Amino acid sequence: MEEKFIPRTFATHNGSFHADEVTACALLLLFNLVDRDKIIRSRDPQKYVNVEFVCDVGGAYNPSTKRFDHHQSNYHGNLSSAGMVLQYLKDGTIISEKMYDFFNRSLILGVDAIDNGKTTPMVGFCTFSAVVANFVPAEYDVDENKLNAAFYEALDFVFGHLKRLLEKFQYIEKCHDKIKEEMDKKNKILIFDVPMPWIETFFELDGENHPGIFIIMPAHNQWKLRGIPPSYEKKMQVRVLMPKEWAGLSDEELKEKSGLAGAVFCHKGRFISIWETKEDALKACELIVKRMEEM
């Protein structure tokens, strides 16, 4: 059967579209498995019988024949066509387990959950799925040509987002060894002389059990002192807060309250502060640690 497939073709249903099949298609485009000019949108099974990848239509989930639908009654999993395709890419070693986890945690879990009705976003919270759905024309009786054009607009948007996620993942991986080298020192203060993404790698390398409480690294022409979260899931929290009296202050007010001439700004949430030089950031950090030890 597989020999009859027309290589690099993709099919999904026509009409209105959702984030899951658009994302499934964009993933296959991103990893160079299908061609944009070989996409078919139809609910007529005869039109995609020889298509290589069929997503979100067809009533079958069978990765071996590249069929990725989740609407049939005999499928009881939590994946949408997006999650199914991501799983296929991992199982076929097209992407690594690590890349799979990154894409899943960054985007696909949410697309799957919303498409399958497993979660309802709170009022005022705009999800990625909602943004993609907003590409669908507002008119209910819009003609097929306009719907197809809107699908391709959405596809280009999702492809661009996935491409940037891939670039981010690759950059995080590039910085991995530098993060590990600094973590291996087991210091309370981790210092980097160049800015880099650190939080994903920190917690991948058992950061929850690391003694670190602060990160110091450049921020444009200044330096930031950032508290380390207790876990990746609680990344908006920190193990140690900046002093309460610094909260929300900047420039002269912060210089006066901190007693440090290089003070620039302290966020009111007390998880990050900005300093003129690396030495200023170190002094601020040492002051906080000293206060902790005196308590």
mmCIF file of C-alpha atoms in Angstrom:
data_model
loop_
_atom_site.group_PDB
_atom_site.id
_atom_site.type_symbol
_atom_site.label_atom_id
_atom_site.label_comp_id
_atom_site.label_asym_id
_atom_site.label_seq_id
_atom_site.Cartn_x
_atom_site.Cartn_y
_atom_site.Cartn_z
ATOM 1 C CA MET A 1 0.000 0.000 0.000
ATOM 2 C CA GLU A 2 2.756 2.440 0.952
ATOM 3 C CA GLU A 3 4.341 2.112 -2.490
ATOM 4 C CA LYS A 4 1.240 3.741 -4.011
ATOM 5 C CA PHE A 5 1.708 6.902 -1.966
ATOM 6 C CA ILE A 6 2.643 10.022 -3.852
ATOM 7 C CA PRO A 7 5.801 11.221 -2.048
ATOM 8 C CA ARG A 8 5.773 14.410 0.021
ATOM 9 C CA THR A 9 1.994 14.904 -0.231
ATOM 10 C CA PHE A 10 -0.235 16.005 2.652
ATOM 11 C CA ALA A 11 -4.010 15.946 3.095
ATOM 12 C CA THR A 12 -6.384 17.330 5.698
ATOM 13 C CA HIS A 13 -10.062 18.262 5.706
ATOM 14 C CA ASN A 14 -11.409 21.324 3.971
ATOM 15 C CA GLY A 15 -13.671 23.991 5.454
ATOM 16 C CA SER A 16 -12.901 25.585 8.794
ATOM 17 C CA PHE A 17 -9.540 24.699 10.343
ATOM 18 C CA HIS A 18 -7.964 24.443 13.784
ATOM 19 C CA ALA A 19 -4.505 24.669 15.297
ATOM 20 C CA ASP A 20 -3.946 20.911 15.414
ATOM 21 C CA GLU A 21 -4.007 20.091 11.689
ATOM 22 C CA VAL A 22 -2.312 23.360 10.776
ATOM 23 C CA THR A 23 0.455 22.578 13.284
ATOM 24 C CA ALA A 24 0.700 18.965 12.086
ATOM 25 C CA CYS A 25 1.224 20.212 8.539
ATOM 26 C CA ALA A 26 3.710 22.871 9.652
ATOM 27 C CA LEU A 27 5.755 20.259 11.569
ATOM 28 C CA LEU A 28 6.025 18.100 8.458
ATOM 29 C CA LEU A 29 7.051 21.136 6.429
ATOM 30 C CA LEU A 30 9.601 22.169 9.052
ATOM 31 C CA PHE A 31 11.332 18.801 8.964
ATOM 32 C CA ASN A 32 11.164 18.663 5.150
ATOM 33 C CA LEU A 33 8.802 15.698 4.792
ATOM 34 C CA VAL A 34 6.111 17.358 2.656
ATOM 35 C CA ASP A 35 5.892 20.113 0.055
ATOM 36 C CA ARG A 36 3.694 23.164 0.417
ATOM 37 C CA ASP A 37 2.439 22.819 -3.165
ATOM 38 C CA LYS A 38 1.323 19.204 -2.513
ATOM 39 C CA ILE A 39 -1.263 19.982 0.174
ATOM 40 C CA ILE A 40 -4.842 18.776 -0.388
ATOM 41 C CA ARG A 41 -7.835 19.969 1.630
ATOM 42 C CA SER A 42 -10.855 17.682 1.252
ATOM 43 C CA ARG A 43 -13.206 15.335 3.107
ATOM 44 C CA ASP A 44 -13.524 13.091 0.062
ATOM 45 C CA PRO A 45 -11.547 9.886 0.876
ATOM 46 C CA GLN A 46 -10.898 9.280 -2.813
ATOM 47 C CA LYS A 47 -8.849 12.457 -2.988
ATOM 48 C CA TYR A 48 -6.314 11.372 -0.383
ATOM 49 C CA VAL A 49 -6.170 7.620 -0.808
ATOM 50 C CA ASN A 50 -2.701 7.939 -2.400
ATOM 51 C CA VAL A 51 -1.514 10.852 -0.269
ATOM 52 C CA GLU A 52 1.529 10.121 1.905
ATOM 53 C CA PHE A 53 0.457 11.993 5.076
ATOM 54 C CA VAL A 54 -3.220 12.344 6.060
ATOM 55 C CA CYS A 55 -4.009 14.382 9.171
ATOM 56 C CA ASP A 56 -7.183 15.148 11.126
ATOM 57 C CA VAL A 57 -9.398 13.307 8.653
ATOM 58 C CA GLY A 58 -9.885 9.733 7.443
ATOM 59 C CA GLY A 59 -10.891 8.040 10.699
ATOM 60 C CA ALA A 60 -7.614 6.232 11.341
ATOM 61 C CA TYR A 61 -4.567 6.578 13.559
ATOM 62 C CA ASN A 62 -1.827 4.434 12.079
ATOM 63 C CA PRO A 63 1.690 5.891 12.053
ATOM 64 C CA SER A 64 2.977 3.039 9.880
ATOM 65 C CA THR A 65 0.719 4.219 7.037
ATOM 66 C CA LYS A 66 1.077 7.891 8.060
ATOM 67 C CA ARG A 67 -2.571 8.346 9.027
ATOM 68 C CA PHE A 68 -3.107 10.745 11.939
ATOM 69 C CA ASP A 69 -6.767 11.234 12.857
ATOM 70 C CA HIS A 70 -8.150 11.349 16.396
ATOM 71 C CA HIS A 71 -11.898 11.772 15.809
ATOM 72 C CA GLN A 72 -12.855 8.100 15.449
ATOM 73 C CA SER A 73 -14.633 6.395 18.373
ATOM 74 C CA ASN A 74 -11.956 3.724 18.781
ATOM 75 C CA TYR A 75 -9.241 6.288 19.568
ATOM 76 C CA HIS A 76 -9.129 7.045 23.297
ATOM 77 C CA GLY A 77 -5.817 8.875 23.630
ATOM 78 C CA ASN A 78 -5.102 12.528 24.413
ATOM 79 C CA LEU A 79 -3.300 13.440 21.187
ATOM 80 C CA SER A 80 -4.627 15.595 18.395
ATOM 81 C CA SER A 81 -3.152 15.369 14.903
ATOM 82 C CA ALA A 82 -0.390 17.760 16.058
ATOM 83 C CA GLY A 83 0.672 15.480 18.905
ATOM 84 C CA MET A 84 0.374 12.429 16.684
ATOM 85 C CA VAL A 85 2.737 13.900 14.097
ATOM 86 C CA LEU A 86 5.206 15.038 16.768
ATOM 87 C CA GLN A 87 5.165 11.490 18.188
ATOM 88 C CA TYR A 88 5.759 10.114 14.675
ATOM 89 C CA LEU A 89 8.766 12.393 14.220
ATOM 90 C CA LYS A 90 10.274 11.136 17.482
ATOM 91 C CA ASP A 91 9.501 7.457 16.922
ATOM 92 C CA GLY A 92 10.998 7.678 13.443
ATOM 93 C CA THR A 93 14.164 9.304 14.903
ATOM 94 C CA ILE A 94 13.575 12.344 12.713
ATOM 95 C CA ILE A 95 13.828 14.365 15.917
ATOM 96 C CA SER A 96 15.481 13.435 19.204
ATOM 97 C CA GLU A 97 13.685 12.683 22.453
ATOM 98 C CA LYS A 98 15.033 15.952 23.796
ATOM 99 C CA MET A 99 13.696 17.962 20.856
ATOM 100 C CA TYR A 100 10.369 16.149 21.183
ATOM 101 C CA ASP A 101 10.123 17.165 24.839
ATOM 102 C CA PHE A 102 11.000 20.766 24.011
ATOM 103 C CA PHE A 103 8.338 21.117 21.298
ATOM 104 C CA ASN A 104 5.788 19.266 23.409
ATOM 105 C CA ARG A 105 6.316 21.439 26.490
ATOM 106 C CA SER A 106 6.619 24.637 24.466
ATOM 107 C CA LEU A 107 3.496 24.203 22.340
ATOM 108 C CA ILE A 108 2.040 20.846 21.348
ATOM 109 C CA LEU A 109 0.652 19.716 24.725
ATOM 110 C CA GLY A 110 -1.536 22.808 24.762
ATOM 111 C CA VAL A 111 -2.704 22.379 21.169
ATOM 112 C CA ASP A 112 -3.666 18.759 21.918
ATOM 113 C CA ALA A 113 -5.455 19.598 25.164
ATOM 114 C CA ILE A 114 -7.530 22.412 23.659
ATOM 115 C CA ASP A 115 -8.441 20.505 20.497
ATOM 116 C CA ASN A 116 -9.591 17.505 22.553
ATOM 117 C CA GLY A 117 -11.531 19.630 25.027
ATOM 118 C CA LYS A 118 -9.268 18.660 27.933
ATOM 119 C CA THR A 119 -8.773 22.261 29.030
ATOM 120 C CA THR A 120 -10.642 25.539 28.811
ATOM 121 C CA PRO A 121 -8.507 28.695 28.934
ATOM 122 C CA MET A 122 -9.520 31.323 31.470
ATOM 123 C CA VAL A 123 -11.289 34.445 30.251
ATOM 124 C CA GLY A 124 -8.842 36.967 28.826
ATOM 125 C CA PHE A 125 -6.141 34.356 28.166
ATOM 126 C CA CYS A 126 -5.415 34.012 24.449
ATOM 127 C CA THR A 127 -3.932 30.652 23.532
ATOM 128 C CA PHE A 128 -1.892 29.722 20.479
ATOM 129 C CA SER A 129 -4.898 27.683 19.317
ATOM 130 C CA ALA A 130 -7.126 30.756 19.563
ATOM 131 C CA VAL A 131 -4.685 32.815 17.494
ATOM 132 C CA VAL A 132 -4.635 30.160 14.761
ATOM 133 C CA ALA A 133 -8.440 29.845 14.835
ATOM 134 C CA ASN A 134 -8.677 33.597 14.333
ATOM 135 C CA PHE A 135 -7.254 33.141 10.828
ATOM 136 C CA VAL A 136 -10.559 31.480 9.888
ATOM 137 C CA PRO A 137 -12.723 34.089 8.122
ATOM 138 C CA ALA A 138 -15.431 35.575 10.304
ATOM 139 C CA GLU A 139 -18.194 34.917 7.745
ATOM 140 C CA TYR A 140 -19.841 31.507 8.114
ATOM 141 C CA ASP A 141 -20.846 31.290 4.450
ATOM 142 C CA VAL A 142 -17.419 32.171 3.047
ATOM 143 C CA ASP A 143 -16.454 30.381 -0.172
ATOM 144 C CA GLU A 144 -13.893 27.575 -0.371
ATOM 145 C CA ASN A 145 -11.225 29.667 -2.080
ATOM 146 C CA LYS A 146 -11.211 32.195 0.744
ATOM 147 C CA LEU A 147 -11.046 29.436 3.349
ATOM 148 C CA ASN A 148 -8.108 27.817 1.568
ATOM 149 C CA ALA A 149 -6.279 31.142 1.365
ATOM 150 C CA ALA A 150 -6.864 31.650 5.097
ATOM 151 C CA PHE A 151 -5.526 28.142 5.810
ATOM 152 C CA TYR A 152 -2.261 28.955 4.046
ATOM 153 C CA GLU A 153 -1.967 32.240 5.950
ATOM 154 C CA ALA A 154 -2.364 30.306 9.200
ATOM 155 C CA LEU A 155 0.113 27.685 7.988
ATOM 156 C CA ASP A 156 2.755 30.327 7.286
ATOM 157 C CA PHE A 157 2.208 31.810 10.747
ATOM 158 C CA VAL A 158 2.528 28.440 12.505
ATOM 159 C CA PHE A 159 5.537 27.424 10.397
ATOM 160 C CA GLY A 160 7.287 30.666 11.379
ATOM 161 C CA HIS A 161 6.567 30.037 15.058
ATOM 162 C CA LEU A 162 7.853 26.458 14.879
ATOM 163 C CA LYS A 163 10.951 27.599 13.009
ATOM 164 C CA ARG A 164 11.740 30.087 15.779
ATOM 165 C CA LEU A 165 11.166 27.407 18.421
ATOM 166 C CA LEU A 166 13.613 25.148 16.577
ATOM 167 C CA GLU A 167 16.194 27.939 16.461
ATOM 168 C CA LYS A 168 15.695 28.528 20.189
ATOM 169 C CA PHE A 169 16.144 24.827 20.942
ATOM 170 C CA GLN A 170 19.339 24.707 18.889
ATOM 171 C CA TYR A 171 20.730 27.751 20.696
ATOM 172 C CA ILE A 172 19.866 26.278 24.102
ATOM 173 C CA GLU A 173 21.742 23.130 23.106
ATOM 174 C CA LYS A 174 24.719 25.201 21.959
ATOM 175 C CA CYS A 175 24.959 26.773 25.438
ATOM 176 C CA HIS A 176 24.521 23.458 27.293
ATOM 177 C CA ASP A 177 28.175 22.790 28.133
ATOM 178 C CA LYS A 178 28.782 26.337 29.423
ATOM 179 C CA ILE A 179 25.819 26.024 31.793
ATOM 180 C CA LYS A 180 27.014 22.625 33.007
ATOM 181 C CA GLU A 181 30.548 23.879 33.581
ATOM 182 C CA GLU A 182 29.305 26.675 35.836
ATOM 183 C CA MET A 183 26.817 24.411 37.634
ATOM 184 C CA ASP A 184 29.569 21.877 38.374
ATOM 185 C CA LYS A 185 31.244 24.454 40.646
ATOM 186 C CA LYS A 186 28.271 24.055 43.049
ATOM 187 C CA ASN A 187 28.344 27.743 43.957
ATOM 188 C CA LYS A 188 25.378 29.710 45.287
ATOM 189 C CA ILE A 189 26.025 32.339 42.616
ATOM 190 C CA LEU A 190 26.313 31.270 38.971
ATOM 191 C CA ILE A 191 28.192 33.819 36.847
ATOM 192 C CA PHE A 192 28.198 33.994 33.044
ATOM 193 C CA ASP A 193 30.243 36.528 31.091
ATOM 194 C CA VAL A 194 27.962 36.359 28.062
ATOM 195 C CA PRO A 195 24.139 36.323 27.998
ATOM 196 C CA MET A 196 22.582 32.939 27.273
ATOM 197 C CA PRO A 197 19.432 30.876 27.861
ATOM 198 C CA TRP A 198 20.030 28.942 31.065
ATOM 199 C CA ILE A 199 16.799 27.946 32.768
ATOM 200 C CA GLU A 200 15.904 24.912 30.605
ATOM 201 C CA THR A 201 19.399 23.413 30.869
ATOM 202 C CA PHE A 202 19.726 24.257 34.570
ATOM 203 C CA PHE A 203 16.693 22.160 35.476
ATOM 204 C CA GLU A 204 17.499 19.459 32.948
ATOM 205 C CA LEU A 205 20.799 19.030 34.853
ATOM 206 C CA ASP A 206 19.074 18.400 38.201
ATOM 207 C CA GLY A 207 18.823 22.091 39.016
ATOM 208 C CA GLU A 208 16.162 21.437 41.641
ATOM 209 C CA ASN A 209 18.893 19.957 43.848
ATOM 210 C CA HIS A 210 21.574 22.519 42.968
ATOM 211 C CA PRO A 211 22.665 24.970 45.731
ATOM 212 C CA GLY A 212 22.484 27.962 43.364
ATOM 213 C CA ILE A 213 20.243 30.862 44.357
ATOM 214 C CA PHE A 214 21.285 33.613 41.918
ATOM 215 C CA ILE A 215 22.401 34.027 38.305
ATOM 216 C CA ILE A 216 24.583 36.954 37.188
ATOM 217 C CA MET A 217 25.023 37.694 33.478
ATOM 218 C CA PRO A 218 25.196 40.646 31.063
ATOM 219 C CA ALA A 219 22.032 42.423 29.944
ATOM 220 C CA HIS A 220 22.919 44.661 26.985
ATOM 221 C CA ASN A 221 25.444 47.151 28.431
ATOM 222 C CA GLN A 222 24.474 46.401 32.033
ATOM 223 C CA TRP A 223 24.338 43.328 34.290
ATOM 224 C CA LYS A 224 21.393 41.473 35.760
ATOM 225 C CA LEU A 225 21.079 39.665 39.046
ATOM 226 C CA ARG A 226 18.298 37.119 38.750
ATOM 227 C CA GLY A 227 16.930 34.789 41.414
ATOM 228 C CA ILE A 228 16.851 31.083 40.559
ATOM 229 C CA PRO A 229 13.390 29.436 40.701
ATOM 230 C CA PRO A 230 12.739 26.402 42.904
ATOM 231 C CA SER A 231 11.760 24.366 39.804
ATOM 232 C CA TYR A 232 11.072 24.790 36.103
ATOM 233 C CA GLU A 233 7.337 24.536 36.735
ATOM 234 C CA LYS A 234 7.602 27.399 39.248
ATOM 235 C CA LYS A 235 9.871 29.569 37.130
ATOM 236 C CA MET A 236 8.068 32.773 38.101
ATOM 237 C CA GLN A 237 9.065 32.175 41.728
ATOM 238 C CA VAL A 238 12.564 32.395 43.216
ATOM 239 C CA ARG A 239 14.444 30.652 46.004
ATOM 240 C CA VAL A 240 15.577 33.963 47.490
ATOM 241 C CA LEU A 241 13.899 37.335 46.935
ATOM 242 C CA MET A 242 15.672 40.665 46.595
ATOM 243 C CA PRO A 243 15.346 42.830 49.748
ATOM 244 C CA LYS A 244 11.833 44.137 50.318
ATOM 245 C CA GLU A 245 12.994 47.745 50.507
ATOM 246 C CA TRP A 246 14.447 47.518 46.971
ATOM 247 C CA ALA A 247 11.141 46.543 45.344
ATOM 248 C CA GLY A 248 10.174 48.745 42.400
ATOM 249 C CA LEU A 249 12.999 51.242 42.923
ATOM 250 C CA SER A 250 15.401 52.568 40.297
ATOM 251 C CA ASP A 251 18.403 54.851 39.911
ATOM 252 C CA GLU A 252 18.974 57.263 42.828
ATOM 253 C CA GLU A 253 16.258 55.758 45.040
ATOM 254 C CA LEU A 254 17.729 52.274 44.670
ATOM 255 C CA LYS A 255 21.277 53.571 45.147
ATOM 256 C CA GLU A 256 20.207 55.132 48.435
ATOM 257 C CA LYS A 257 18.277 52.110 49.737
ATOM 258 C CA SER A 258 20.880 49.544 48.688
ATOM 259 C CA GLY A 259 23.956 51.613 49.513
ATOM 260 C CA LEU A 260 25.401 50.551 46.167
ATOM 261 C CA ALA A 261 26.483 53.183 43.632
ATOM 262 C CA GLY A 262 25.914 50.927 40.621
ATOM 263 C CA ALA A 263 22.209 50.317 41.216
ATOM 264 C CA VAL A 264 19.902 50.714 38.205
ATOM 265 C CA PHE A 265 16.583 48.940 38.842
ATOM 266 C CA CYS A 266 14.871 46.305 40.995
ATOM 267 C CA HIS A 267 11.625 44.724 39.817
ATOM 268 C CA LYS A 268 8.723 45.084 42.227
ATOM 269 C CA GLY A 269 8.398 41.284 42.148
ATOM 270 C CA ARG A 270 11.936 41.176 43.640
ATOM 271 C CA PHE A 271 13.082 38.347 41.367
ATOM 272 C CA ILE A 272 15.461 40.417 39.229
ATOM 273 C CA SER A 273 17.570 43.561 39.508
ATOM 274 C CA ILE A 274 19.830 45.456 37.089
ATOM 275 C CA TRP A 275 23.287 46.883 37.873
ATOM 276 C CA GLU A 276 25.820 48.997 35.993
ATOM 277 C CA THR A 277 28.678 46.482 36.152
ATOM 278 C CA LYS A 278 29.389 42.858 36.941
ATOM 279 C CA GLU A 279 31.116 43.964 40.136
ATOM 280 C CA ASP A 280 28.021 45.919 41.204
ATOM 281 C CA ALA A 281 25.816 42.855 40.651
ATOM 282 C CA LEU A 282 28.236 40.748 42.705
ATOM 283 C CA LYS A 283 28.211 43.272 45.545
ATOM 284 C CA ALA A 284 24.417 43.275 45.554
ATOM 285 C CA CYS A 285 24.329 39.494 45.590
ATOM 286 C CA GLU A 286 26.894 39.248 48.384
ATOM 287 C CA LEU A 287 24.867 41.735 50.406
ATOM 288 C CA ILE A 288 21.751 39.582 50.056
ATOM 289 C CA VAL A 289 23.628 36.391 50.971
ATOM 290 C CA LYS A 290 25.169 38.087 54.012
ATOM 291 C CA ARG A 291 21.712 39.163 55.211
ATOM 292 C CA MET A 292 20.480 35.600 54.782
ATOM 293 C CA GLU A 293 23.338 34.241 56.894
ATOM 294 C CA GLU A 294 22.676 36.788 59.629
ATOM 295 C CA MET A 295 19.028 35.831 59.969
#
